[in-house]
Structure formats: C-alpha cells, structure tokens
Amino acid sequence: KFGQLEEELLLNTILASNYTKTGRLVEAEALLKGNLEQLEQRQLWMPYVETTISLFDYYMAAGNPAEAMKVIDSGMEKIHYSQTDRLTMKIYDRLIAYYEGNKNYPQAFHYLNERNHLADSISHATKGDLMRELTVRYETDRKNARISQLTSLHEKERNRNRVFGLSILLLVFIMVLIGLLLRRIAVQNRALADANYTKDRLFSVIAHDLRSPMSALQGVSSLLRHYLEQKDEEKLLELSYKTDFTLNNINDLLDNLLNWAVANHQEIKVE
C-alpha cells in the first residue's frame, strides 16, 4: 500500500510459509511467484534467503524435491550477503530434515555438525557480547561514580569558596566599621582638642585680665591704712571709686566665665 517493496515481499514470504504448512499450496504459490527474481534484481539478500526457504518448503510439500534443493542451494549461495546466522540455521534445519527423510544420514550428520558449530559460535558471540556489555556497564558505573565523586568535591569546593567569600565580605565590613569608628573618634578627639585649646586660651586670657585688678587690690589695703592715718577723706573716696571699678571688672570677667561654662555644659546631653 505504501510502496515498501522489501517489506511487502518479506510479508508475502512469511504468509506463503504459513499457507504451505496448512496445505494451501495454490495461495502460497501465488504469493511466492516472481518474488525471487525481484529480490535478486534489487539485491535484497535477507528477504531473498527467506524466500528461498519458503520456496523450499513449498516445493517439498508439492512433491518436487529436485526444485526444492535447487532453490535452497541458491539461498546458500547468497547467505553470505545477508550475514544472518538465523537464516543459516533455518537452512541447516531444512537440509537435516531433508536428508534424514531420504535416509542419507552421513549428509544429515554433516549439516547437523555445521549447525552445532554455528550454534556454538553464536553462543560464544553471545557470551562475548555479554562480557562486553558487562565491561561497558562496569566502566559506565565507575565513570558515573567518579563523576558523582567529582561533583561532590566540586560542590564542597563551591561551599568553601562561598564561606570564604562571605568571610572576606564580613572582614571588609568589620574593617569599614572600624574605620568609621576610628574616624568618628578622630573627629571627636579633634573637637575635644579644640575645646581644650579654647578652654586653655580662655583661662589664659581671664588669668591675664584678672592679674592686673588683683595686683591693684593687693595694694589697696596699704593705701587704705595710709589714708586713714592721714585722715585724707578725698583720697579715701577716690580709692573707693577705683576699688569699686576694679571689682566690677572682675565681676564681669567672672560672669563671662560662668556663661561660657554653662554654654559648654548644655552641649552634653544627659540621658
């Protein structure tokens, strides 16, 4: 139906073999007629050998052993093209049965030996294939185990690198925090140094400004005693004015110092 000639001819061969087994020789002949020539022209050797086997069965069932042997010999000539041990075994089975039926036991024994050798070689090949399969499977399992091991090591290495990276980031964060704290401390130390410098300058100025009035007051007592002894009221009054002026200056300086102290004290917040 779909133009697959090889599959169509192979299907005809299988159906013809079944028709032959059930005695429907006319239908078998109709299916097999001309197939061998088409397969040989197209060099389709596997279905060609299958067709020779079906034709062998057909000719044997039709009572034509000479034609059966002729067609099976044709299959034997082309068997090496198909490289199919299964088909060779099927031909050997037909030949063994044929020669046993004709009581040609030496020839039947010959093909039986050939069949057994072929079966042994197939068995050895199967064992070899099994060993190769087991070897491949072992190598595959070993490679998979190695891949799994390398994957595990890679994952551990990635985790170590991740932890190392996080540690570096944490260290950098701590260093930045320490730097900020040191900078803040440096700023505070500079401000404190400035405040101390200002305080020292203020105390120096106040001490300098107080020295002169205080020195003047030190001489007031001796002058006061002298003017009292002389009963010089005018000088005493003048001395009183000067003393009052000096004390006012001292009082102004002390007020300024107290105001500065209060102003600096308010900058300190008590929680």
PDB file of C-alpha atoms in Angstrom:
ATOM      1  CA  LYS A   1       0.000   0.000   0.000  1.00  0.00           C
ATOM      2  CA  PHE A   2       2.790   2.443   0.870  1.00  0.00           C
ATOM      3  CA  GLY A   3       5.226   1.256  -1.819  1.00  0.00           C
ATOM      4  CA  GLN A   4       7.563  -0.576   0.578  1.00  0.00           C
ATOM      5  CA  LEU A   5       8.553  -3.399  -1.767  1.00  0.00           C
ATOM      6  CA  GLU A   6      11.055  -5.107   0.532  1.00  0.00           C
ATOM      7  CA  GLU A   7       8.547  -5.282   3.396  1.00  0.00           C
ATOM      8  CA  GLU A   8       5.790  -6.419   1.007  1.00  0.00           C
ATOM      9  CA  LEU A   9       7.888  -9.294  -0.417  1.00  0.00           C
ATOM     10  CA  LEU A  10       9.055 -10.344   3.046  1.00  0.00           C
ATOM     11  CA  LEU A  11       5.436 -10.389   4.253  1.00  0.00           C
ATOM     12  CA  ASN A  12       4.463 -12.496   1.228  1.00  0.00           C
ATOM     13  CA  THR A  13       7.221 -14.961   2.104  1.00  0.00           C
ATOM     14  CA  ILE A  14       6.021 -15.308   5.711  1.00  0.00           C
ATOM     15  CA  LEU A  15       2.389 -15.738   4.628  1.00  0.00           C
ATOM     16  CA  ALA A  16       3.379 -18.273   1.976  1.00  0.00           C
ATOM     17  CA  SER A  17       5.284 -20.297   4.582  1.00  0.00           C
ATOM     18  CA  ASN A  18       2.154 -20.401   6.743  1.00  0.00           C
ATOM     19  CA  TYR A  19      -0.026 -21.362   3.741  1.00  0.00           C
ATOM     20  CA  THR A  20       2.401 -24.180   2.931  1.00  0.00           C
ATOM     21  CA  LYS A  21       2.221 -25.548   6.495  1.00  0.00           C
ATOM     22  CA  THR A  22      -1.587 -25.602   6.310  1.00  0.00           C
ATOM     23  CA  GLY A  23      -1.657 -27.207   2.837  1.00  0.00           C
ATOM     24  CA  ARG A  24      -2.879 -24.115   0.963  1.00  0.00           C
ATOM     25  CA  LEU A  25      -0.291 -24.565  -1.801  1.00  0.00           C
ATOM     26  CA  VAL A  26      -2.125 -22.581  -4.504  1.00  0.00           C
ATOM     27  CA  GLU A  27      -2.208 -19.462  -2.329  1.00  0.00           C
ATOM     28  CA  ALA A  28       1.401 -19.996  -1.307  1.00  0.00           C
ATOM     29  CA  GLU A  29       2.488 -20.273  -4.958  1.00  0.00           C
ATOM     30  CA  ALA A  30       0.601 -17.082  -5.851  1.00  0.00           C
ATOM     31  CA  LEU A  31       2.395 -15.164  -3.119  1.00  0.00           C
ATOM     32  CA  LEU A  32       5.870 -16.531  -3.978  1.00  0.00           C
ATOM     33  CA  LYS A  33       5.663 -16.317  -7.773  1.00  0.00           C
ATOM     34  CA  GLY A  34       8.191 -13.841  -9.191  1.00  0.00           C
ATOM     35  CA  ASN A  35       9.430 -12.699  -5.746  1.00  0.00           C
ATOM     36  CA  LEU A  36      12.853 -14.307  -6.032  1.00  0.00           C
ATOM     37  CA  GLU A  37      13.658 -12.555  -9.321  1.00  0.00           C
ATOM     38  CA  GLN A  38      12.621  -9.123  -7.957  1.00  0.00           C
ATOM     39  CA  LEU A  39      14.668  -9.558  -4.800  1.00  0.00           C
ATOM     40  CA  GLU A  40      17.746 -10.653  -6.747  1.00  0.00           C
ATOM     41  CA  GLN A  41      17.440  -7.685  -9.111  1.00  0.00           C
ATOM     42  CA  ARG A  42      17.247  -5.289  -6.166  1.00  0.00           C
ATOM     43  CA  GLN A  43      19.938  -7.225  -4.221  1.00  0.00           C
ATOM     44  CA  LEU A  44      17.722  -7.515  -1.154  1.00  0.00           C
ATOM     45  CA  TRP A  45      19.533 -10.572   0.163  1.00  0.00           C
ATOM     46  CA  MET A  46      17.918 -11.087   3.560  1.00  0.00           C
ATOM     47  CA  PRO A  47      14.333 -11.378   2.169  1.00  0.00           C
ATOM     48  CA  TYR A  48      15.857 -13.292  -0.805  1.00  0.00           C
ATOM     49  CA  VAL A  49      17.145 -16.044   1.508  1.00  0.00           C
ATOM     50  CA  GLU A  50      13.851 -16.052   3.439  1.00  0.00           C
ATOM     51  CA  THR A  51      12.027 -16.548   0.134  1.00  0.00           C
ATOM     52  CA  THR A  52      14.262 -19.485  -0.869  1.00  0.00           C
ATOM     53  CA  ILE A  53      13.408 -21.178   2.430  1.00  0.00           C
ATOM     54  CA  SER A  54       9.673 -20.648   1.844  1.00  0.00           C
ATOM     55  CA  LEU A  55      10.034 -21.936  -1.716  1.00  0.00           C
ATOM     56  CA  PHE A  56      11.920 -24.980  -0.395  1.00  0.00           C
ATOM     57  CA  ASP A  57       9.012 -25.739   1.924  1.00  0.00           C
ATOM     58  CA  TYR A  58       6.537 -25.189  -0.939  1.00  0.00           C
ATOM     59  CA  TYR A  59       8.338 -27.487  -3.414  1.00  0.00           C
ATOM     60  CA  MET A  60       8.764 -30.180  -0.773  1.00  0.00           C
ATOM     61  CA  ALA A  61       5.048 -30.004   0.035  1.00  0.00           C
ATOM     62  CA  ALA A  62       4.253 -30.075  -3.704  1.00  0.00           C
ATOM     63  CA  GLY A  63       6.394 -33.219  -4.151  1.00  0.00           C
ATOM     64  CA  ASN A  64       9.173 -31.589  -6.140  1.00  0.00           C
ATOM     65  CA  PRO A  65      12.354 -32.230  -4.097  1.00  0.00           C
ATOM     66  CA  ALA A  66      14.678 -31.541  -7.024  1.00  0.00           C
ATOM     67  CA  GLU A  67      13.339 -27.990  -7.403  1.00  0.00           C
ATOM     68  CA  ALA A  68      13.398 -27.645  -3.621  1.00  0.00           C
ATOM     69  CA  MET A  69      17.124 -28.500  -3.470  1.00  0.00           C
ATOM     70  CA  LYS A  70      17.831 -26.205  -6.391  1.00  0.00           C
ATOM     71  CA  VAL A  71      16.226 -23.226  -4.715  1.00  0.00           C
ATOM     72  CA  ILE A  72      17.802 -23.950  -1.287  1.00  0.00           C
ATOM     73  CA  ASP A  73      21.221 -24.135  -2.956  1.00  0.00           C
ATOM     74  CA  SER A  74      20.523 -20.701  -4.416  1.00  0.00           C
ATOM     75  CA  GLY A  75      19.798 -19.467  -0.898  1.00  0.00           C
ATOM     76  CA  MET A  76      23.047 -20.990   0.366  1.00  0.00           C
ATOM     77  CA  GLU A  77      24.952 -19.170  -2.378  1.00  0.00           C
ATOM     78  CA  LYS A  78      23.562 -15.810  -1.257  1.00  0.00           C
ATOM     79  CA  ILE A  79      23.557 -16.405   2.513  1.00  0.00           C
ATOM     80  CA  HIS A  80      26.925 -14.689   2.972  1.00  0.00           C
ATOM     81  CA  TYR A  81      25.429 -11.407   1.678  1.00  0.00           C
ATOM     82  CA  SER A  82      22.797 -11.275   4.399  1.00  0.00           C
ATOM     83  CA  GLN A  83      25.220 -12.010   7.268  1.00  0.00           C
ATOM     84  CA  THR A  84      22.313 -13.560   9.174  1.00  0.00           C
ATOM     85  CA  ASP A  85      23.070 -16.624  11.327  1.00  0.00           C
ATOM     86  CA  ARG A  86      19.367 -17.074  11.946  1.00  0.00           C
ATOM     87  CA  LEU A  87      18.729 -17.762   8.252  1.00  0.00           C
ATOM     88  CA  THR A  88      21.709 -20.124   8.060  1.00  0.00           C
ATOM     89  CA  MET A  89      20.293 -22.097  10.993  1.00  0.00           C
ATOM     90  CA  LYS A  90      16.910 -22.301   9.235  1.00  0.00           C
ATOM     91  CA  ILE A  91      18.540 -23.663   6.032  1.00  0.00           C
ATOM     92  CA  TYR A  92      20.523 -26.222   8.055  1.00  0.00           C
ATOM     93  CA  ASP A  93      17.298 -27.367   9.727  1.00  0.00           C
ATOM     94  CA  ARG A  94      15.649 -27.908   6.319  1.00  0.00           C
ATOM     95  CA  LEU A  95      18.648 -29.800   4.942  1.00  0.00           C
ATOM     96  CA  ILE A  96      18.947 -32.008   8.031  1.00  0.00           C
ATOM     97  CA  ALA A  97      15.260 -32.879   7.814  1.00  0.00           C
ATOM     98  CA  TYR A  98      15.534 -33.487   4.053  1.00  0.00           C
ATOM     99  CA  TYR A  99      18.498 -35.851   4.285  1.00  0.00           C
ATOM    100  CA  GLU A 100      17.044 -37.667   7.284  1.00  0.00           C
ATOM    101  CA  GLY A 101      13.851 -38.219   5.263  1.00  0.00           C
ATOM    102  CA  ASN A 102      15.918 -39.681   2.402  1.00  0.00           C
ATOM    103  CA  LYS A 103      17.908 -41.805   4.920  1.00  0.00           C
ATOM    104  CA  ASN A 104      21.112 -40.076   3.861  1.00  0.00           C
ATOM    105  CA  TYR A 105      22.416 -39.978   7.408  1.00  0.00           C
ATOM    106  CA  PRO A 106      26.041 -39.016   6.649  1.00  0.00           C
ATOM    107  CA  GLN A 107      24.869 -35.864   4.842  1.00  0.00           C
ATOM    108  CA  ALA A 108      22.323 -35.151   7.586  1.00  0.00           C
ATOM    109  CA  PHE A 109      25.072 -35.620  10.198  1.00  0.00           C
ATOM    110  CA  HIS A 110      27.306 -33.255   8.235  1.00  0.00           C
ATOM    111  CA  TYR A 111      24.740 -30.455   8.320  1.00  0.00           C
ATOM    112  CA  LEU A 112      23.958 -31.271  11.945  1.00  0.00           C
ATOM    113  CA  ASN A 113      27.638 -30.694  12.797  1.00  0.00           C
ATOM    114  CA  GLU A 114      27.618 -27.460  10.809  1.00  0.00           C
ATOM    115  CA  ARG A 115      24.532 -26.351  12.678  1.00  0.00           C
ATOM    116  CA  ASN A 116      26.063 -27.224  16.054  1.00  0.00           C
ATOM    117  CA  HIS A 117      29.275 -25.334  15.210  1.00  0.00           C
ATOM    118  CA  LEU A 118      27.221 -22.346  14.193  1.00  0.00           C
ATOM    119  CA  ALA A 119      25.148 -22.577  17.387  1.00  0.00           C
ATOM    120  CA  ASP A 120      28.361 -22.763  19.444  1.00  0.00           C
ATOM    121  CA  SER A 121      29.810 -19.735  17.684  1.00  0.00           C
ATOM    122  CA  ILE A 122      26.565 -17.860  18.286  1.00  0.00           C
ATOM    123  CA  SER A 123      26.712 -18.874  21.937  1.00  0.00           C
ATOM    124  CA  HIS A 124      30.344 -17.718  22.203  1.00  0.00           C
ATOM    125  CA  ALA A 125      29.474 -14.486  20.438  1.00  0.00           C
ATOM    126  CA  THR A 126      26.570 -14.032  22.814  1.00  0.00           C
ATOM    127  CA  LYS A 127      28.862 -14.624  25.786  1.00  0.00           C
ATOM    128  CA  GLY A 128      31.377 -12.217  24.288  1.00  0.00           C
ATOM    129  CA  ASP A 129      28.642  -9.653  23.814  1.00  0.00           C
ATOM    130  CA  LEU A 130      27.551 -10.250  27.404  1.00  0.00           C
ATOM    131  CA  MET A 131      31.105  -9.759  28.656  1.00  0.00           C
ATOM    132  CA  ARG A 132      31.458  -6.615  26.586  1.00  0.00           C
ATOM    133  CA  GLU A 133      28.132  -5.390  27.892  1.00  0.00           C
ATOM    134  CA  LEU A 134      29.173  -6.142  31.473  1.00  0.00           C
ATOM    135  CA  THR A 135      32.515  -4.428  30.875  1.00  0.00           C
ATOM    136  CA  VAL A 136      30.819  -1.393  29.387  1.00  0.00           C
ATOM    137  CA  ARG A 137      28.325  -1.356  32.252  1.00  0.00           C
ATOM    138  CA  TYR A 138      31.157  -1.641  34.804  1.00  0.00           C
ATOM    139  CA  GLU A 139      33.100   1.164  33.129  1.00  0.00           C
ATOM    140  CA  THR A 140      29.941   3.255  32.931  1.00  0.00           C
ATOM    141  CA  ASP A 141      29.177   2.688  36.619  1.00  0.00           C
ATOM    142  CA  ARG A 142      32.760   3.510  37.534  1.00  0.00           C
ATOM    143  CA  LYS A 143      32.677   6.685  35.444  1.00  0.00           C
ATOM    144  CA  ASN A 144      29.323   7.634  36.972  1.00  0.00           C
ATOM    145  CA  ALA A 145      30.762   7.043  40.450  1.00  0.00           C
ATOM    146  CA  ARG A 146      33.777   9.166  39.553  1.00  0.00           C
ATOM    147  CA  ILE A 147      31.522  11.879  38.132  1.00  0.00           C
ATOM    148  CA  SER A 148      29.422  11.748  41.313  1.00  0.00           C
ATOM    149  CA  GLN A 149      32.587  11.993  43.420  1.00  0.00           C
ATOM    150  CA  LEU A 150      33.908  14.912  41.373  1.00  0.00           C
ATOM    151  CA  THR A 151      30.508  16.590  41.572  1.00  0.00           C
ATOM    152  CA  SER A 152      30.537  16.195  45.358  1.00  0.00           C
ATOM    153  CA  LEU A 153      34.077  17.590  45.565  1.00  0.00           C
ATOM    154  CA  HIS A 154      33.096  20.467  43.294  1.00  0.00           C
ATOM    155  CA  GLU A 155      30.089  21.217  45.465  1.00  0.00           C
ATOM    156  CA  LYS A 156      32.265  21.148  48.594  1.00  0.00           C
ATOM    157  CA  GLU A 157      34.763  23.450  46.895  1.00  0.00           C
ATOM    158  CA  ARG A 158      31.952  25.808  45.932  1.00  0.00           C
ATOM    159  CA  ASN A 159      30.696  25.807  49.533  1.00  0.00           C
ATOM    160  CA  ARG A 160      34.209  26.524  50.802  1.00  0.00           C
ATOM    161  CA  ASN A 161      34.590  29.349  48.303  1.00  0.00           C
ATOM    162  CA  ARG A 162      31.173  30.690  49.293  1.00  0.00           C
ATOM    163  CA  VAL A 163      32.124  30.618  53.002  1.00  0.00           C
ATOM    164  CA  PHE A 164      35.495  32.180  52.203  1.00  0.00           C
ATOM    165  CA  GLY A 165      33.790  34.912  50.167  1.00  0.00           C
ATOM    166  CA  LEU A 166      31.316  35.611  52.975  1.00  0.00           C
ATOM    167  CA  SER A 167      34.198  35.720  55.459  1.00  0.00           C
ATOM    168  CA  ILE A 168      36.028  38.233  53.261  1.00  0.00           C
ATOM    169  CA  LEU A 169      32.879  40.366  52.999  1.00  0.00           C
ATOM    170  CA  LEU A 170      32.370  40.197  56.760  1.00  0.00           C
ATOM    171  CA  LEU A 171      36.016  41.138  57.345  1.00  0.00           C
ATOM    172  CA  VAL A 172      35.708  44.059  54.927  1.00  0.00           C
ATOM    173  CA  PHE A 173      32.503  45.166  56.682  1.00  0.00           C
ATOM    174  CA  ILE A 174      34.226  44.992  60.083  1.00  0.00           C
ATOM    175  CA  MET A 175      37.213  46.931  58.746  1.00  0.00           C
ATOM    176  CA  VAL A 176      34.928  49.578  57.262  1.00  0.00           C
ATOM    177  CA  LEU A 177      33.021  49.782  60.562  1.00  0.00           C
ATOM    178  CA  ILE A 178      36.276  50.080  62.494  1.00  0.00           C
ATOM    179  CA  GLY A 179      37.427  52.760  60.057  1.00  0.00           C
ATOM    180  CA  LEU A 180      34.193  54.700  60.554  1.00  0.00           C
ATOM    181  CA  LEU A 181      34.507  54.375  64.320  1.00  0.00           C
ATOM    182  CA  LEU A 182      38.137  55.490  64.224  1.00  0.00           C
ATOM    183  CA  ARG A 183      37.177  58.418  62.020  1.00  0.00           C
ATOM    184  CA  ARG A 184      34.398  59.361  64.416  1.00  0.00           C
ATOM    185  CA  ILE A 185      36.773  59.025  67.351  1.00  0.00           C
ATOM    186  CA  ALA A 186      39.324  61.146  65.488  1.00  0.00           C
ATOM    187  CA  VAL A 187      36.673  63.805  64.851  1.00  0.00           C
ATOM    188  CA  GLN A 188      35.624  63.697  68.499  1.00  0.00           C
ATOM    189  CA  ASN A 189      39.263  63.869  69.619  1.00  0.00           C
ATOM    190  CA  ARG A 190      39.838  66.830  67.327  1.00  0.00           C
ATOM    191  CA  ALA A 191      36.720  68.526  68.692  1.00  0.00           C
ATOM    192  CA  LEU A 192      37.848  67.731  72.223  1.00  0.00           C
ATOM    193  CA  ALA A 193      41.309  69.067  71.474  1.00  0.00           C
ATOM    194  CA  ASP A 194      39.749  72.225  70.019  1.00  0.00           C
ATOM    195  CA  ALA A 195      37.567  72.582  73.130  1.00  0.00           C
ATOM    196  CA  ASN A 196      40.565  72.089  75.401  1.00  0.00           C
ATOM    197  CA  TYR A 197      42.544  74.581  73.360  1.00  0.00           C
ATOM    198  CA  THR A 198      39.670  77.085  73.590  1.00  0.00           C
ATOM    199  CA  LYS A 199      39.370  76.475  77.312  1.00  0.00           C
ATOM    200  CA  ASP A 200      43.088  76.942  77.834  1.00  0.00           C
ATOM    201  CA  ARG A 201      43.063  80.137  75.806  1.00  0.00           C
ATOM    202  CA  LEU A 202      40.052  81.408  77.764  1.00  0.00           C
ATOM    203  CA  PHE A 203      41.627  80.627  81.099  1.00  0.00           C
ATOM    204  CA  SER A 204      44.853  82.242  79.940  1.00  0.00           C
ATOM    205  CA  VAL A 205      43.023  85.424  78.867  1.00  0.00           C
ATOM    206  CA  ILE A 206      40.949  85.501  82.080  1.00  0.00           C
ATOM    207  CA  ALA A 207      44.028  84.924  84.228  1.00  0.00           C
ATOM    208  CA  HIS A 208      45.820  87.700  82.359  1.00  0.00           C
ATOM    209  CA  ASP A 209      42.826  90.053  82.744  1.00  0.00           C
ATOM    210  CA  LEU A 210      42.438  89.227  86.439  1.00  0.00           C
ATOM    211  CA  ARG A 211      46.117  89.692  87.239  1.00  0.00           C
ATOM    212  CA  SER A 212      46.098  93.466  86.881  1.00  0.00           C
ATOM    213  CA  PRO A 213      42.988  94.099  89.020  1.00  0.00           C
ATOM    214  CA  MET A 214      44.146  91.644  91.611  1.00  0.00           C
ATOM    215  CA  SER A 215      47.540  93.269  91.752  1.00  0.00           C
ATOM    216  CA  ALA A 216      45.796  96.610  92.206  1.00  0.00           C
ATOM    217  CA  LEU A 217      43.642  95.221  95.008  1.00  0.00           C
ATOM    218  CA  GLN A 218      46.740  93.905  96.773  1.00  0.00           C
ATOM    219  CA  GLY A 219      47.935  97.496  97.238  1.00  0.00           C
ATOM    220  CA  VAL A 220      44.527  98.797  98.359  1.00  0.00           C
ATOM    221  CA  SER A 221      44.976  97.647 101.951  1.00  0.00           C
ATOM    222  CA  SER A 222      48.260  99.521 102.465  1.00  0.00           C
ATOM    223  CA  LEU A 223      46.890 102.644 100.755  1.00  0.00           C
ATOM    224  CA  LEU A 224      43.695 102.407 102.787  1.00  0.00           C
ATOM    225  CA  ARG A 225      45.686 102.247 106.024  1.00  0.00           C
ATOM    226  CA  HIS A 226      47.905 105.162 104.928  1.00  0.00           C
ATOM    227  CA  TYR A 227      44.969 107.390 104.012  1.00  0.00           C
ATOM    228  CA  LEU A 228      43.196 106.537 107.243  1.00  0.00           C
ATOM    229  CA  GLU A 229      46.263 107.569 109.253  1.00  0.00           C
ATOM    230  CA  GLN A 230      46.456 110.828 107.269  1.00  0.00           C
ATOM    231  CA  LYS A 231      42.699 111.278 107.560  1.00  0.00           C
ATOM    232  CA  ASP A 232      42.633 112.137 103.896  1.00  0.00           C
ATOM    233  CA  GLU A 233      38.973 111.653 103.066  1.00  0.00           C
ATOM    234  CA  GLU A 234      39.341 112.817  99.481  1.00  0.00           C
ATOM    235  CA  LYS A 235      41.951 110.148  98.706  1.00  0.00           C
ATOM    236  CA  LEU A 236      39.882 107.565 100.551  1.00  0.00           C
ATOM    237  CA  LEU A 237      36.855 108.423  98.389  1.00  0.00           C
ATOM    238  CA  GLU A 238      38.966 108.264  95.219  1.00  0.00           C
ATOM    239  CA  LEU A 239      40.393 104.949  96.356  1.00  0.00           C
ATOM    240  CA  SER A 240      36.862 103.680  96.964  1.00  0.00           C
ATOM    241  CA  TYR A 241      35.822 104.576  93.386  1.00  0.00           C
ATOM    242  CA  LYS A 242      38.848 102.846  91.909  1.00  0.00           C
ATOM    243  CA  THR A 243      38.272  99.767  94.056  1.00  0.00           C
ATOM    244  CA  ASP A 244      34.641  99.626  93.015  1.00  0.00           C
ATOM    245  CA  PHE A 245      35.598  99.893  89.312  1.00  0.00           C
ATOM    246  CA  THR A 246      38.171  97.138  89.661  1.00  0.00           C
ATOM    247  CA  LEU A 247      35.731  94.845  91.413  1.00  0.00           C
ATOM    248  CA  ASN A 248      33.123  95.448  88.668  1.00  0.00           C
ATOM    249  CA  ASN A 249      35.655  94.428  86.039  1.00  0.00           C
ATOM    250  CA  ILE A 250      36.475  91.306  87.995  1.00  0.00           C
ATOM    251  CA  ASN A 251      32.760  90.553  88.349  1.00  0.00           C
ATOM    252  CA  ASP A 252      32.233  90.953  84.546  1.00  0.00           C
ATOM    253  CA  LEU A 253      35.077  88.548  83.844  1.00  0.00           C
ATOM    254  CA  LEU A 254      33.646  86.014  86.269  1.00  0.00           C
ATOM    255  CA  ASP A 255      30.170  86.352  84.646  1.00  0.00           C
ATOM    256  CA  ASN A 256      31.678  85.708  81.216  1.00  0.00           C
ATOM    257  CA  LEU A 257      33.493  82.643  82.522  1.00  0.00           C
ATOM    258  CA  LEU A 258      30.320  81.329  84.148  1.00  0.00           C
ATOM    259  CA  ASN A 259      28.292  81.885  80.938  1.00  0.00           C
ATOM    260  CA  TRP A 260      30.894  80.023  78.850  1.00  0.00           C
ATOM    261  CA  ALA A 261      30.872  77.108  81.333  1.00  0.00           C
ATOM    262  CA  VAL A 262      27.059  76.911  81.221  1.00  0.00           C
ATOM    263  CA  ALA A 263      27.029  77.072  77.406  1.00  0.00           C
ATOM    264  CA  ASN A 264      29.527  74.186  77.116  1.00  0.00           C
ATOM    265  CA  HIS A 265      27.691  72.171  79.748  1.00  0.00           C
ATOM    266  CA  GLN A 266      24.412  72.356  77.756  1.00  0.00           C
ATOM    267  CA  GLU A 267      26.076  70.666  74.768  1.00  0.00           C
ATOM    268  CA  ILE A 268      26.402  67.487  76.879  1.00  0.00           C
ATOM    269  CA  LYS A 269      23.098  65.557  76.725  1.00  0.00           C
ATOM    270  CA  VAL A 270      22.349  63.532  79.829  1.00  0.00           C
ATOM    271  CA  GLU A 271      20.022  60.500  79.175  1.00  0.00           C
TER     272      GLU A 271
END
